[in-house]
Amino acid sequence: MTTVKDADSRTFEAVILLYLACSKLPDGDLDEAEAHRILELTRRHTRELAPSYGERVVAQVSAELAQPHDAESRLAKVVEAAELLGRTLSERAKHELVDELTSIVAADGTLSSRERHFVRAVAKTFGLEQA
């Protein structure tokens, strides 16, 4: 598992951006179960750091994702994050991240076609085959 200790903060922020975007962009809502899953994953990746670090990054990235007023600007931020991670993560870490994104969108007990499409688009950006 990749932790913040192993990666720089820009990479970690890109991961958090994808976590939030996969939950929020497909249906416009951050479900409570999905938010809980995001915090759970964030804590797991930051377990060797101050407990508040992960929550602070989630809040910061969430605010940044909300700033652009048009959908195109939001999507550009997400694509930029996915491309950065596609260049910097190992194959194993890419697969793990796709699995984590799937676990986030499925946390509320439903997996919409838009959520599936988002995860597949990230996998494709990573150069991974996704069923």
CSV table of N, CA and C in Angstrom, one decimal, residues 12-13 15-17 19-20 38-39 42 52-65:
chain,number,residue,atom,x,y,z
A,12,PHE,N,-0.4,12.8,-3.3
A,12,PHE,CA,-1.5,12.4,-2.3
A,12,PHE,C,-2.7,13.3,-2.6
A,13,GLU,N,-2.5,14.6,-2.8
A,13,GLU,CA,-3.7,15.4,-3.1
A,13,GLU,C,-4.4,15.0,-4.4
A,15,VAL,N,-4.7,11.9,-5.4
A,15,VAL,CA,-5.4,10.7,-5.0
A,15,VAL,C,-6.7,11.2,-4.3
A,16,ILE,N,-6.6,12.1,-3.4
A,16,ILE,CA,-7.8,12.6,-2.6
A,16,ILE,C,-8.8,13.3,-3.6
A,17,LEU,N,-8.2,14.0,-4.6
A,17,LEU,CA,-9.1,14.6,-5.6
A,17,LEU,C,-9.9,13.5,-6.3
A,19,TYR,N,-10.6,10.5,-5.2
A,19,TYR,CA,-11.6,9.9,-4.2
A,19,TYR,C,-12.8,10.8,-4.2
A,20,LEU,N,-12.7,12.1,-4.0
A,20,LEU,CA,-13.8,13.0,-3.9
A,20,LEU,C,-14.6,13.1,-5.2
A,38,ILE,N,-14.1,7.4,2.2
A,38,ILE,CA,-13.0,8.3,1.8
A,38,ILE,C,-12.1,8.5,3.1
A,39,LEU,N,-12.7,8.9,4.2
A,39,LEU,CA,-12.0,9.2,5.4
A,39,LEU,C,-11.2,7.9,5.9
A,42,THR,N,-8.3,7.5,3.6
A,42,THR,CA,-7.3,8.5,3.9
A,42,THR,C,-6.5,8.2,5.2
A,52,SER,N,-4.7,14.5,12.2
A,52,SER,CA,-5.5,15.5,11.5
A,52,SER,C,-5.0,15.8,10.1
A,53,TYR,N,-3.8,15.3,9.7
A,53,TYR,CA,-3.3,15.6,8.3
A,53,TYR,C,-4.3,15.1,7.2
A,54,GLY,N,-4.7,13.9,7.3
A,54,GLY,CA,-5.6,13.4,6.2
A,54,GLY,C,-6.9,14.2,6.1
A,55,GLU,N,-7.5,14.5,7.3
A,55,GLU,CA,-8.7,15.3,7.2
A,55,GLU,C,-8.5,16.7,6.7
A,56,ARG,N,-7.4,17.3,7.0
A,56,ARG,CA,-7.0,18.6,6.5
A,56,ARG,C,-6.9,18.6,5.0
A,57,VAL,N,-6.2,17.6,4.5
A,57,VAL,CA,-6.0,17.5,3.0
A,57,VAL,C,-7.4,17.2,2.3
A,58,VAL,N,-8.2,16.4,2.9
A,58,VAL,CA,-9.5,16.1,2.3
A,58,VAL,C,-10.3,17.4,2.3
A,59,ALA,N,-10.3,18.2,3.4
A,59,ALA,CA,-11.1,19.5,3.4
A,59,ALA,C,-10.5,20.5,2.4
A,60,GLN,N,-9.2,20.5,2.3
A,60,GLN,CA,-8.5,21.5,1.3
A,60,GLN,C,-8.9,21.1,-0.1
A,61,VAL,N,-8.8,19.8,-0.5
A,61,VAL,CA,-9.0,19.4,-1.8
A,61,VAL,C,-10.5,19.5,-2.2
A,62,SER,N,-11.4,19.2,-1.2
A,62,SER,CA,-12.8,19.4,-1.4
A,62,SER,C,-13.1,20.8,-1.7
A,63,ALA,N,-12.5,21.7,-1.0
A,63,ALA,CA,-12.8,23.2,-1.3
A,63,ALA,C,-12.2,23.6,-2.7
A,64,GLU,N,-11.1,23.0,-3.0
A,64,GLU,CA,-10.5,23.3,-4.4
A,64,GLU,C,-11.4,22.7,-5.5
A,65,LEU,N,-12.0,21.6,-5.3
A,65,LEU,CA,-12.8,20.9,-6.3
A,65,LEU,C,-14.1,21.7,-6.4
